[in-house]
Coordinates of C-alpha atoms in Angstrom, one line a residue:
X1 CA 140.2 141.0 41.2
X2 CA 143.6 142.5 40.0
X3 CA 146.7 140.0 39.1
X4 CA 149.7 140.8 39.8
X5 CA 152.5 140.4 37.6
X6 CA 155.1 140.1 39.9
X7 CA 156.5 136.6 40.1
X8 CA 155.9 133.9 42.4
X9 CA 159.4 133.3 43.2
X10 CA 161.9 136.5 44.6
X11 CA 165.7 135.7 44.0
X12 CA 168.2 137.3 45.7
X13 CA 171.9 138.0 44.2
X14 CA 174.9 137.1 46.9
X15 CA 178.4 136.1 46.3
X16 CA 179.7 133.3 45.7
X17 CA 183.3 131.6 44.5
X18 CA 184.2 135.5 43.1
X19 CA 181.0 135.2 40.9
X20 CA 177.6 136.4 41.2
X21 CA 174.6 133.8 41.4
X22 CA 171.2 133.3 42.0
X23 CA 169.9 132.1 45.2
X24 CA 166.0 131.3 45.4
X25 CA 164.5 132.6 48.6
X26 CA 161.5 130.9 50.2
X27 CA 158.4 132.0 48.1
X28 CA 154.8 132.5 49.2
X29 CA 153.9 129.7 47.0
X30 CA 156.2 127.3 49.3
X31 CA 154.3 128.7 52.5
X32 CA 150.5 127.6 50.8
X33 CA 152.1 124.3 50.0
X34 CA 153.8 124.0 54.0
X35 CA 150.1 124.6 55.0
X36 CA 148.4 122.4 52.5
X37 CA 150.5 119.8 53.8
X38 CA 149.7 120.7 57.7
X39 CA 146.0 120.8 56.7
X40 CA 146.3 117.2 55.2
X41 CA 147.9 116.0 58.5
X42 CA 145.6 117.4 60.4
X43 CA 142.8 115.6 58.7
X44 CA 144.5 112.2 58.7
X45 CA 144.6 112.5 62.2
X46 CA 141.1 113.6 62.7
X47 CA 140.0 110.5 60.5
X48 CA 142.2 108.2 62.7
X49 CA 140.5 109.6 66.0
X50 CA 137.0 109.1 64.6
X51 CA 137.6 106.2 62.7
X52 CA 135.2 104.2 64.6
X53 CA 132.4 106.6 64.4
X54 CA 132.9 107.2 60.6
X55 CA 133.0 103.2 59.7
X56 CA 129.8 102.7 62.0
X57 CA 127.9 105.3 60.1
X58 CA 129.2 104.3 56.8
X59 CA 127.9 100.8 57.8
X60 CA 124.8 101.8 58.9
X61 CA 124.2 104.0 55.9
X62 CA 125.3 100.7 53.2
X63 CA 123.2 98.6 55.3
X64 CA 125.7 96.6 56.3
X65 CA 126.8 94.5 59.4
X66 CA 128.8 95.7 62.0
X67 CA 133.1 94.0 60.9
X68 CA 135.7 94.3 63.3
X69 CA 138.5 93.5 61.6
X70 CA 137.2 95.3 58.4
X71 CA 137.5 98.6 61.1
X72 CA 140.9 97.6 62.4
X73 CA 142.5 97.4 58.7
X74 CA 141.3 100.6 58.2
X75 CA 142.8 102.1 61.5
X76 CA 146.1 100.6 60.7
X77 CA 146.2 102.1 56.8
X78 CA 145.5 105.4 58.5
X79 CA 148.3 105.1 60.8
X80 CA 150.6 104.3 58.0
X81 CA 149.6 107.2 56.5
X82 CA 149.7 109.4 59.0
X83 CA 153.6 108.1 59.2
X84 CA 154.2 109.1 56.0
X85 CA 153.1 112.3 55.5
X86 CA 154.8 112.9 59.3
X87 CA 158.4 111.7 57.6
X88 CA 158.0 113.7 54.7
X89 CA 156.9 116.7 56.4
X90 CA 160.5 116.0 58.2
X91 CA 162.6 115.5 55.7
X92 CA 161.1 119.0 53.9
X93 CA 162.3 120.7 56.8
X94 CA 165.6 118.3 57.0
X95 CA 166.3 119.6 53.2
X96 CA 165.4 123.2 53.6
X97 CA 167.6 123.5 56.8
X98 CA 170.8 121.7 54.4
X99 CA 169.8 124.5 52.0
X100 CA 169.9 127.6 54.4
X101 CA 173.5 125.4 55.6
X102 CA 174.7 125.5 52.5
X103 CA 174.0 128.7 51.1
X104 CA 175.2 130.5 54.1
X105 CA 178.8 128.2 54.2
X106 CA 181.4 130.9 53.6
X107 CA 184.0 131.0 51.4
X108 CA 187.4 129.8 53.7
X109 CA 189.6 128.7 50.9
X110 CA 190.5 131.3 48.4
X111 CA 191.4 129.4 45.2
X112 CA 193.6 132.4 43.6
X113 CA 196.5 132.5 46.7
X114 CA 198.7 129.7 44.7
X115 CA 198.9 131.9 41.8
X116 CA 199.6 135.5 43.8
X117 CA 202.2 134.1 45.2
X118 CA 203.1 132.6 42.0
X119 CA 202.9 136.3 40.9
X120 CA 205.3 137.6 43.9
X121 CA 207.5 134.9 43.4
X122 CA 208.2 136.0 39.4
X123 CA 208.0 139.6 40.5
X124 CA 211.0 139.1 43.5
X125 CA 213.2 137.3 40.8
X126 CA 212.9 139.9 38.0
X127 CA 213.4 142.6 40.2
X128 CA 217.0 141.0 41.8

């Protein structure tokens, strides 16, 4: 298997305030992480829909007794969970939408007029 030494990360150069910076795009390595988190989801949900089968067998297997309520905390923690990894999958896409906003704002106030007209102001009186 070959690495290869290109980075993980590509930056693109735009302009910005009459100087040049550095804008990170979105990489591969934010993609895996997007679909790590799906894949998470996507589990938590499974385990919620099962949940009764999987605590039955996990009973039976222990050798315990059948607990209701035991099965209905357990439901409920999943839930929760399942909420949480929902809202922060949402605010992800909530901050990486306010990044794309931002970095394509343009520039509508050009901080330089004052002083040209400064400049043409000078020049006008010198040359009366």
């Amino acid at each position: 298997m070959m690495l290869s030494s290109q980075p993980k990360f590509s930056v693109a150069t735009k302009m910005a305030c009459c100087r040049k910076r550095n804008i990170s795009q979105v990489s591969d390595f934010d993609d895996m992480l997007l679909e790590k988190d799906e894949k998470q989801l996507r589990a938590m949900m499974l385990k919620n829909r099962f949940a009764n089968i999987i605590f039955k067998s996990e009973q039976q297997l222990l050798g315990k007794d059948f607990d209701e309520q035991l099965l209905m905390k357990q439901k409920v923690q999943l839930r929760e969970e399942i909420k949480k990894a929902e809202l922060k999958k949402q605010r992800q896409r909530e901050r990486e939408a306010a990044r794309i906003a931002i970095e394509s704002i343009k520039r509508t106030v050009n901080f330089d007029d004052g002083l040209n007209a400064e400049r043409e102001l000078l020049m006008l009186i010198r040359a009366a």
